[in-house]
mmCIF file of C-alpha atoms and ligand atoms in Angstrom:
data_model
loop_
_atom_site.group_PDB
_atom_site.id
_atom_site.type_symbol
_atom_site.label_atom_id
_atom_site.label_comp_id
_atom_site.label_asym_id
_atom_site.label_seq_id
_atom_site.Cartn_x
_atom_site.Cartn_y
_atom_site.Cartn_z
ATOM 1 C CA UNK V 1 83.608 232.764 148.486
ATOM 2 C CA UNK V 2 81.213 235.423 148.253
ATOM 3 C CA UNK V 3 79.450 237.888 150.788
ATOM 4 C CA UNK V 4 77.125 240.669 150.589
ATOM 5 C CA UNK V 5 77.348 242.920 153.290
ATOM 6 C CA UNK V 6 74.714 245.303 154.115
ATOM 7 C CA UNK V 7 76.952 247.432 156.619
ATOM 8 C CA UNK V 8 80.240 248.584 157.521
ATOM 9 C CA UNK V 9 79.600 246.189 161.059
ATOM 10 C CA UNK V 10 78.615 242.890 158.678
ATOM 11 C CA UNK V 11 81.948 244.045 156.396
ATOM 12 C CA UNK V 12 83.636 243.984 159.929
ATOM 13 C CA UNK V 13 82.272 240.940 161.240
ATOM 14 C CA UNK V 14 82.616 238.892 158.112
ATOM 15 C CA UNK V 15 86.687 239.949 158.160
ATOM 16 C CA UNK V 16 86.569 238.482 161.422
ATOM 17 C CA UNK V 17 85.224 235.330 160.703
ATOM 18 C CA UNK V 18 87.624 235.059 158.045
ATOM 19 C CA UNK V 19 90.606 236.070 160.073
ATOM 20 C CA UNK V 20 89.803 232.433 161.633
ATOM 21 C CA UNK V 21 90.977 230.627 158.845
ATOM 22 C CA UNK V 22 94.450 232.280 158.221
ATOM 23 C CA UNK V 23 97.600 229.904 159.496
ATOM 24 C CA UNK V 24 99.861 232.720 158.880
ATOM 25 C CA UNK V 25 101.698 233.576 156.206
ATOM 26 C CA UNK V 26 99.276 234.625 153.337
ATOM 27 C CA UNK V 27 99.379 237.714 151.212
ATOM 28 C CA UNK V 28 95.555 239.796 150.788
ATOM 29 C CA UNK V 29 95.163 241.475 148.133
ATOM 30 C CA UNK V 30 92.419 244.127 148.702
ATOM 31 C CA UNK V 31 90.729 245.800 145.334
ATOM 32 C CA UNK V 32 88.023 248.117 145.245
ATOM 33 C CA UNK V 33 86.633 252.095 144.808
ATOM 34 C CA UNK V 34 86.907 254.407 148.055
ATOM 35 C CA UNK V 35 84.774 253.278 150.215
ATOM 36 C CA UNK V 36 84.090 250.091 148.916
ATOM 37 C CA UNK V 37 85.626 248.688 152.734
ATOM 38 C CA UNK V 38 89.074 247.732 152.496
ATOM 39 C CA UNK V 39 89.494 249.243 155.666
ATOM 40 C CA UNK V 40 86.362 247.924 157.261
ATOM 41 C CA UNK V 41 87.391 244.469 156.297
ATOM 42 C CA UNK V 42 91.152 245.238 157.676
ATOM 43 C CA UNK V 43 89.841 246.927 161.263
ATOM 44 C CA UNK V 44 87.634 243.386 161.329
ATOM 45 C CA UNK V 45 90.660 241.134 160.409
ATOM 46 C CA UNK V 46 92.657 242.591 162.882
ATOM 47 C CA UNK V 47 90.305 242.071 165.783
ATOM 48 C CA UNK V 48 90.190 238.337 164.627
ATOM 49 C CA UNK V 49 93.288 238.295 164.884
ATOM 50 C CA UNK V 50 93.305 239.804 168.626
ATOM 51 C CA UNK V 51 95.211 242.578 167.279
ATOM 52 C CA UNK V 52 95.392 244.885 170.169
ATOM 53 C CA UNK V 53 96.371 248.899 168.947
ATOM 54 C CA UNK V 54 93.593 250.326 166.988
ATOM 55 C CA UNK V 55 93.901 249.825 163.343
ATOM 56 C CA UNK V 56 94.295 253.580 161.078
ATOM 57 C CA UNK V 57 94.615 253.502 157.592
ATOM 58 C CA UNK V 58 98.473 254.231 156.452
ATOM 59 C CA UNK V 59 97.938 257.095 154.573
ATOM 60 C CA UNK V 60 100.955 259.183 155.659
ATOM 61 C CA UNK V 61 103.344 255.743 155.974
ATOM 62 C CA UNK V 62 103.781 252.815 153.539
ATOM 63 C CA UNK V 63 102.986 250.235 156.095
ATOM 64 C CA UNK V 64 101.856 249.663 159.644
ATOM 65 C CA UNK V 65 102.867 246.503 161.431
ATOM 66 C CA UNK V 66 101.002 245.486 164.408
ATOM 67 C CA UNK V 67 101.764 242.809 167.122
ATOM 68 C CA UNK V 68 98.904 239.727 166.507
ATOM 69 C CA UNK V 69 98.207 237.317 169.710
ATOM 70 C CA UNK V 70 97.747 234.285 168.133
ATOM 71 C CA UNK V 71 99.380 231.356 168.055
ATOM 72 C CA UNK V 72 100.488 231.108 164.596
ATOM 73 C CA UNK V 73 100.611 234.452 163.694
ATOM 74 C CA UNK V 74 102.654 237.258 165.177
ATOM 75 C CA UNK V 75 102.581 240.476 162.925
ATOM 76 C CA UNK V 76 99.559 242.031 160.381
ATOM 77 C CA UNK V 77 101.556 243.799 157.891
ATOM 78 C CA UNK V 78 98.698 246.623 156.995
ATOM 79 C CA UNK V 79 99.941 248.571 153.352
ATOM 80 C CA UNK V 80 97.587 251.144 152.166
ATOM 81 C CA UNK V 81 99.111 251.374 148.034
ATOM 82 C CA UNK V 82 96.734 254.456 147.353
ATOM 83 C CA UNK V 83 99.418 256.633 146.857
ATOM 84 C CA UNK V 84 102.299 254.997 145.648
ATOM 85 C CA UNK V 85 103.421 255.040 142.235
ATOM 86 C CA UNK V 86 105.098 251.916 141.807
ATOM 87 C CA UNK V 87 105.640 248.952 144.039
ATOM 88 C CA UNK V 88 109.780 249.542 143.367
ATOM 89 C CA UNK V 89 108.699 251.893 147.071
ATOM 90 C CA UNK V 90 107.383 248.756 148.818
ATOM 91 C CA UNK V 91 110.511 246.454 147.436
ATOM 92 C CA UNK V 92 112.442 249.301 149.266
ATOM 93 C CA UNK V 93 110.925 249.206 152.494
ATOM 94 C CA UNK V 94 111.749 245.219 152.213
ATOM 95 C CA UNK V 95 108.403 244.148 151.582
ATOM 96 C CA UNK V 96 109.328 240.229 150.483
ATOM 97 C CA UNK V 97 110.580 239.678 153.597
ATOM 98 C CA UNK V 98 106.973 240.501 155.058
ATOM 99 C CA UNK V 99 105.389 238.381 152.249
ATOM 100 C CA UNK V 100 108.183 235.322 153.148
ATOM 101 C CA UNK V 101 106.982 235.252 157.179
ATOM 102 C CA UNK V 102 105.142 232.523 157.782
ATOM 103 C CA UNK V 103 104.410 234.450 161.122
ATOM 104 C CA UNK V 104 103.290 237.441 159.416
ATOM 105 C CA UNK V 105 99.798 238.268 157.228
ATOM 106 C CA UNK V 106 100.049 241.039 155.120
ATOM 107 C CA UNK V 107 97.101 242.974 154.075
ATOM 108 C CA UNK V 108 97.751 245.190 150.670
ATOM 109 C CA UNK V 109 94.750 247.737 149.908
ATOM 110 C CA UNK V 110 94.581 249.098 146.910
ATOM 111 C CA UNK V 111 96.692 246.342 146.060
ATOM 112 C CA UNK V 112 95.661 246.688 142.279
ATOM 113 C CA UNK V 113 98.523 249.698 142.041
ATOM 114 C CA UNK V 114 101.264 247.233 142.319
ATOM 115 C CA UNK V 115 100.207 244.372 140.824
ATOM 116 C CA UNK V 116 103.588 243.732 139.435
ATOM 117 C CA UNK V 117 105.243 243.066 143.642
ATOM 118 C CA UNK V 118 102.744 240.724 144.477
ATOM 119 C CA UNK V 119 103.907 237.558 145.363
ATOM 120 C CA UNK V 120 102.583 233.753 143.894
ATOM 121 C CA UNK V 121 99.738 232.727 145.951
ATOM 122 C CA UNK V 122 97.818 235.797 146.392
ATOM 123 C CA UNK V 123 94.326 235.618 148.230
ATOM 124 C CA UNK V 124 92.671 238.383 146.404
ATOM 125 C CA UNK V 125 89.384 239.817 147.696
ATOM 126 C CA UNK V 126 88.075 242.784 145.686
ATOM 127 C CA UNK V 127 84.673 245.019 147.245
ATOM 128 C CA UNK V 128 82.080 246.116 144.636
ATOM 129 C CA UNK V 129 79.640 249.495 145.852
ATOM 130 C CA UNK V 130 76.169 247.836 145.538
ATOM 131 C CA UNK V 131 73.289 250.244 146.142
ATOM 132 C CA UNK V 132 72.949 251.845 149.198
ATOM 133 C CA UNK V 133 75.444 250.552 152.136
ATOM 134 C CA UNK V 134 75.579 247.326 150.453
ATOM 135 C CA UNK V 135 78.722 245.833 149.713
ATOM 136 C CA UNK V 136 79.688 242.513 147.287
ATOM 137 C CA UNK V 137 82.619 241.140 149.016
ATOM 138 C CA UNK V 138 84.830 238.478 146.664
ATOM 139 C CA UNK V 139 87.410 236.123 147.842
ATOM 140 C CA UNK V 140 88.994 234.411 145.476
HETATM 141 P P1 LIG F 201 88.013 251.817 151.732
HETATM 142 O O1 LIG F 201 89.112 251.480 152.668
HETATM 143 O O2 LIG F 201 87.686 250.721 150.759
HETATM 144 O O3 LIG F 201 88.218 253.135 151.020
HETATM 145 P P2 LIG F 201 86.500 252.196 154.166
HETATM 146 O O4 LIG F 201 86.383 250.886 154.834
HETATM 147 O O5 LIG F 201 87.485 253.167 154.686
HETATM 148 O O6 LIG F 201 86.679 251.983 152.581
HETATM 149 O O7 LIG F 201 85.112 252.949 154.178
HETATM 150 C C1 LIG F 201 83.911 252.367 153.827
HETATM 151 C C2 LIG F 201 82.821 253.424 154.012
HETATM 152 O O8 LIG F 201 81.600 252.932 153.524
HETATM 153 C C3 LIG F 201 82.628 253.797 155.463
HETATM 154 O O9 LIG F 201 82.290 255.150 155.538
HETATM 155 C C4 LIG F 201 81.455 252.914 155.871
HETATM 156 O O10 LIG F 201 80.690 253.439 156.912
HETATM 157 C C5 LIG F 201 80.651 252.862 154.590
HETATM 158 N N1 LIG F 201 79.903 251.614 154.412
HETATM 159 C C6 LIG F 201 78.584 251.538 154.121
HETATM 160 N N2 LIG F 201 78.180 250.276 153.965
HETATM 161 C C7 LIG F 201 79.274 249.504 154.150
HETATM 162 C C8 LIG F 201 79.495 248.094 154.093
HETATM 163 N N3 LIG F 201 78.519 247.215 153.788
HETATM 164 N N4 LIG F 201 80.739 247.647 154.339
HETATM 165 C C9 LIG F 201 81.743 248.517 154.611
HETATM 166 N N5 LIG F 201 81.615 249.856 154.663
HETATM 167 C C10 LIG F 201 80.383 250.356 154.439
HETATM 168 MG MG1 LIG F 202 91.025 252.304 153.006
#
């Protein structure tokens, strides 16, 4: 599935739409520059999934975990990899057991940095900077 996006709303609304489709469970693996929309696409997957606290990027944590009303899902596991070295930090933090939750959806950006954690069954979904506020989003 493929999606150009000519805004940081459309990146936002298209997450949303997606966010329909998940059963819980799945692992996103988000790949792309700074400011390609990871986070865009993250904030919009979380109000999908009637996530109700407001949706920061983890810089200063490995992972956020927020509460998901929906009746499937129960947790967004949000990991921003940007600034860790090696996914050994995320296998500490007990990271398969967010990937194993049927209840849970993670979200990895970034998730190109520790390739080598990432679980079988990966939807990966990697942004490309087109010109201007254009954006190519790729789900594969
Ligand atoms: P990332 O998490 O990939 O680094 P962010 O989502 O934090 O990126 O930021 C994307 C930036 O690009 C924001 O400043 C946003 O306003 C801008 N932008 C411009 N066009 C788009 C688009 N089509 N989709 C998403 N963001 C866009
Ligand atoms: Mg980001």
């Amino acid at each position: 599935m493929q999606k150009i996006t000519s805004s940081e709303q459309k990146t936002f609304e298209f997450a949303k739409t997606f966010a329909k489709r998940l059963k819980g469970g799945e692992v996103l693996c988000l790949i792309g520059d700074l400011g390609a929309g990871k986070t865009a696409f993250t904030k919009g997957l979380a109000s999908g999934l009637d996530v109700k606290n407001i949706i920061t990027s983890p810089t200063f944590v490995l992972m956020k975990v927020y509460s998901v009303h929906h009746d499937a899902i129960k947790k967004l596991a949000h990991i921003d990899a940007y600034r860790i070295n090696s996914g050994e930090d995320l296998e500490a933090i007990g990271i398969d057991d967010y990937f194993n939750d049927k209840n849970c959806v993670t979200v990895i950006e970034w998730a190109d940095r520790v390739k080598e954690i990432w679980p079988k069954n990966v939807t990966k979904i990697n942004f490309k900077i087109l010109e201007g506020d254009k954006r190519k989003v790729t789900v594969t």
